[in-house]
Amino acid sequence: MTPDQGDDDRRTGLGDIQDPVAALDAIAAEISVAREMLARGDAVDLHGMEVRVTRFCEQLASLPPGSGQSVRPRMLGLIDALNVLEREMRQVFDETAREMGGFSARQRATAAYGRTGNR
């Protein structure tokens, strides 16, 4: 599963940041979905979000001077939300590493992929 909204930028408004607030809100919503997925134990793929954030930052830099100031508080909130997501992901990773630490390589593979039958 992924919080990725797909490549259709028209849904998120990130193809052209006429409304930077809406674009940031769309990214914040993706972060919330990623956190919910992580809390359920689902795999989280952040590639699509990373692409959109990069595109947003590039486009924000091309706006007239001073026009980015209005979204600064929202951007700082987004950074905080990303930091929380990172901490939660690291915690899950650390817990998984601890659980897997006592297993041999074969046991880890069996646990990860399930048994394929008797040989």
PDB file of C-alpha atoms in Angstrom:
ATOM      1  CA  MET A   1       0.000   0.000   0.000  1.00  0.00           C
ATOM      2  CA  THR A   2       1.054   3.581  -0.500  1.00  0.00           C
ATOM      3  CA  PRO A   3      -0.157   7.042   0.490  1.00  0.00           C
ATOM      4  CA  ASP A   4       0.807   8.029  -3.042  1.00  0.00           C
ATOM      5  CA  GLN A   5      -2.017   9.827  -4.795  1.00  0.00           C
ATOM      6  CA  GLY A   6      -0.771   8.691  -8.197  1.00  0.00           C
ATOM      7  CA  ASP A   7       0.845  10.714 -10.937  1.00  0.00           C
ATOM      8  CA  ASP A   8      -2.259  12.738 -11.730  1.00  0.00           C
ATOM      9  CA  ASP A   9      -1.099  16.123 -10.441  1.00  0.00           C
ATOM     10  CA  ARG A  10      -4.498  17.619 -11.185  1.00  0.00           C
ATOM     11  CA  ARG A  11      -5.895  15.873  -8.109  1.00  0.00           C
ATOM     12  CA  THR A  12      -3.363  17.435  -5.758  1.00  0.00           C
ATOM     13  CA  GLY A  13      -2.842  20.748  -7.506  1.00  0.00           C
ATOM     14  CA  LEU A  14       0.904  20.160  -7.527  1.00  0.00           C
ATOM     15  CA  GLY A  15       1.361  20.314 -11.289  1.00  0.00           C
ATOM     16  CA  ASP A  16       1.193  24.102 -11.048  1.00  0.00           C
ATOM     17  CA  ILE A  17       1.242  25.690  -7.613  1.00  0.00           C
ATOM     18  CA  GLN A  18      -1.288  28.421  -8.251  1.00  0.00           C
ATOM     19  CA  ASP A  19      -2.483  27.671  -4.715  1.00  0.00           C
ATOM     20  CA  PRO A  20       0.537  26.764  -2.553  1.00  0.00           C
ATOM     21  CA  VAL A  21      -1.667  26.379   0.536  1.00  0.00           C
ATOM     22  CA  ALA A  22      -3.782  23.717  -1.180  1.00  0.00           C
ATOM     23  CA  ALA A  23      -0.633  21.976  -2.394  1.00  0.00           C
ATOM     24  CA  LEU A  24       0.807  21.904   1.130  1.00  0.00           C
ATOM     25  CA  ASP A  25      -2.506  20.685   2.530  1.00  0.00           C
ATOM     26  CA  ALA A  26      -2.474  17.824  -0.006  1.00  0.00           C
ATOM     27  CA  ILE A  27       1.034  16.825   1.079  1.00  0.00           C
ATOM     28  CA  ALA A  28       0.021  17.057   4.755  1.00  0.00           C
ATOM     29  CA  ALA A  29      -2.914  14.738   4.021  1.00  0.00           C
ATOM     30  CA  GLU A  30      -0.517  12.238   2.432  1.00  0.00           C
ATOM     31  CA  ILE A  31       1.663  12.349   5.549  1.00  0.00           C
ATOM     32  CA  SER A  32      -1.405  11.630   7.694  1.00  0.00           C
ATOM     33  CA  VAL A  33      -2.318   8.665   5.496  1.00  0.00           C
ATOM     34  CA  ALA A  34       1.257   7.361   5.730  1.00  0.00           C
ATOM     35  CA  ARG A  35       1.149   7.598   9.538  1.00  0.00           C
ATOM     36  CA  GLU A  36      -2.186   5.765   9.650  1.00  0.00           C
ATOM     37  CA  MET A  37      -0.821   3.019   7.406  1.00  0.00           C
ATOM     38  CA  LEU A  38       2.295   2.684   9.550  1.00  0.00           C
ATOM     39  CA  ALA A  39       0.179   2.462  12.710  1.00  0.00           C
ATOM     40  CA  ARG A  40      -1.794  -0.416  11.118  1.00  0.00           C
ATOM     41  CA  GLY A  41       1.436  -2.193  10.280  1.00  0.00           C
ATOM     42  CA  ASP A  42       1.110  -1.643   6.533  1.00  0.00           C
ATOM     43  CA  ALA A  43       4.123  -1.010   4.318  1.00  0.00           C
ATOM     44  CA  VAL A  44       4.532   2.647   3.403  1.00  0.00           C
ATOM     45  CA  ASP A  45       6.014   3.847   0.101  1.00  0.00           C
ATOM     46  CA  LEU A  46       6.905   7.529   0.200  1.00  0.00           C
ATOM     47  CA  HIS A  47       8.386   7.808  -3.300  1.00  0.00           C
ATOM     48  CA  GLY A  48       5.380   9.579  -4.833  1.00  0.00           C
ATOM     49  CA  MET A  49       5.209  12.039  -1.961  1.00  0.00           C
ATOM     50  CA  GLU A  50       8.929  12.710  -2.253  1.00  0.00           C
ATOM     51  CA  VAL A  51       8.517  13.514  -5.949  1.00  0.00           C
ATOM     52  CA  ARG A  52       5.651  15.920  -5.208  1.00  0.00           C
ATOM     53  CA  VAL A  53       7.528  17.648  -2.373  1.00  0.00           C
ATOM     54  CA  THR A  54      10.577  18.095  -4.597  1.00  0.00           C
ATOM     55  CA  ARG A  55       8.426  19.481  -7.414  1.00  0.00           C
ATOM     56  CA  PHE A  56       6.647  21.806  -4.979  1.00  0.00           C
ATOM     57  CA  CYS A  57       9.952  23.170  -3.651  1.00  0.00           C
ATOM     58  CA  GLU A  58      11.272  23.713  -7.171  1.00  0.00           C
ATOM     59  CA  GLN A  59       8.119  25.557  -8.187  1.00  0.00           C
ATOM     60  CA  LEU A  60       8.026  27.565  -4.969  1.00  0.00           C
ATOM     61  CA  ALA A  61      11.530  28.806  -5.724  1.00  0.00           C
ATOM     62  CA  SER A  62      10.284  30.119  -9.075  1.00  0.00           C
ATOM     63  CA  LEU A  63       7.534  32.265  -7.527  1.00  0.00           C
ATOM     64  CA  PRO A  64       8.006  36.033  -7.242  1.00  0.00           C
ATOM     65  CA  PRO A  65      10.100  37.145  -4.242  1.00  0.00           C
ATOM     66  CA  GLY A  66       8.145  37.296  -1.004  1.00  0.00           C
ATOM     67  CA  SER A  67       5.211  35.216  -2.214  1.00  0.00           C
ATOM     68  CA  GLY A  68       6.432  32.172  -0.294  1.00  0.00           C
ATOM     69  CA  GLN A  69       6.216  33.975   3.057  1.00  0.00           C
ATOM     70  CA  SER A  70       2.487  33.359   3.290  1.00  0.00           C
ATOM     71  CA  VAL A  71       3.021  29.593   3.349  1.00  0.00           C
ATOM     72  CA  ARG A  72       5.991  29.599   5.710  1.00  0.00           C
ATOM     73  CA  PRO A  73       3.972  28.602   8.832  1.00  0.00           C
ATOM     74  CA  ARG A  74       2.330  25.764   6.900  1.00  0.00           C
ATOM     75  CA  MET A  75       5.692  24.600   5.582  1.00  0.00           C
ATOM     76  CA  LEU A  76       7.126  24.567   9.107  1.00  0.00           C
ATOM     77  CA  GLY A  77       4.146  22.485  10.226  1.00  0.00           C
ATOM     78  CA  LEU A  78       4.759  20.121   7.332  1.00  0.00           C
ATOM     79  CA  ILE A  79       8.399  19.736   8.357  1.00  0.00           C
ATOM     80  CA  ASP A  80       7.265  18.901  11.896  1.00  0.00           C
ATOM     81  CA  ALA A  81       4.814  16.304  10.539  1.00  0.00           C
ATOM     82  CA  LEU A  82       7.566  14.751   8.408  1.00  0.00           C
ATOM     83  CA  ASN A  83       9.838  14.584  11.457  1.00  0.00           C
ATOM     84  CA  VAL A  84       7.117  12.770  13.411  1.00  0.00           C
ATOM     85  CA  LEU A  85       6.631  10.318  10.529  1.00  0.00           C
ATOM     86  CA  GLU A  86      10.380   9.717  10.389  1.00  0.00           C
ATOM     87  CA  ARG A  87      10.516   8.988  14.138  1.00  0.00           C
ATOM     88  CA  GLU A  88       7.591   6.580  13.853  1.00  0.00           C
ATOM     89  CA  MET A  89       9.178   4.801  10.889  1.00  0.00           C
ATOM     90  CA  ARG A  90      12.504   4.484  12.725  1.00  0.00           C
ATOM     91  CA  GLN A  91      10.694   3.073  15.753  1.00  0.00           C
ATOM     92  CA  VAL A  92       8.984   0.419  13.605  1.00  0.00           C
ATOM     93  CA  PHE A  93      12.300  -0.380  11.910  1.00  0.00           C
ATOM     94  CA  ASP A  94      14.092  -0.721  15.265  1.00  0.00           C
ATOM     95  CA  GLU A  95      11.333  -2.958  16.669  1.00  0.00           C
ATOM     96  CA  THR A  96      11.444  -5.148  13.576  1.00  0.00           C
ATOM     97  CA  ALA A  97      15.238  -5.376  13.737  1.00  0.00           C
ATOM     98  CA  ARG A  98      15.056  -6.432  17.403  1.00  0.00           C
ATOM     99  CA  GLU A  99      12.431  -9.074  16.630  1.00  0.00           C
ATOM    100  CA  MET A 100      14.461 -10.421  13.723  1.00  0.00           C
ATOM    101  CA  GLY A 101      17.776 -10.310  15.599  1.00  0.00           C
ATOM    102  CA  GLY A 102      17.455 -13.790  17.079  1.00  0.00           C
ATOM    103  CA  PHE A 103      16.655 -15.513  13.807  1.00  0.00           C
ATOM    104  CA  SER A 104      19.066 -17.185  11.418  1.00  0.00           C
ATOM    105  CA  ALA A 105      19.085 -16.039   7.792  1.00  0.00           C
ATOM    106  CA  ARG A 106      16.922 -19.022   6.814  1.00  0.00           C
ATOM    107  CA  GLN A 107      14.431 -18.325   9.606  1.00  0.00           C
ATOM    108  CA  ARG A 108      14.245 -14.665   8.572  1.00  0.00           C
ATOM    109  CA  ALA A 109      13.562 -15.635   4.965  1.00  0.00           C
ATOM    110  CA  THR A 110      10.911 -18.135   6.036  1.00  0.00           C
ATOM    111  CA  ALA A 111       9.269 -15.578   8.300  1.00  0.00           C
ATOM    112  CA  ALA A 112       9.344 -12.937   5.578  1.00  0.00           C
ATOM    113  CA  TYR A 113       8.130 -15.064   2.682  1.00  0.00           C
ATOM    114  CA  GLY A 114       6.380 -17.998   4.310  1.00  0.00           C
ATOM    115  CA  ARG A 115       7.098 -21.625   3.676  1.00  0.00           C
ATOM    116  CA  THR A 116       7.122 -22.794   0.103  1.00  0.00           C
ATOM    117  CA  GLY A 117       6.554 -26.463   0.867  1.00  0.00           C
ATOM    118  CA  ASN A 118       8.535 -29.471   2.047  1.00  0.00           C
ATOM    119  CA  ARG A 119      11.767 -30.418   0.331  1.00  0.00           C
TER     120      ARG A 119
END
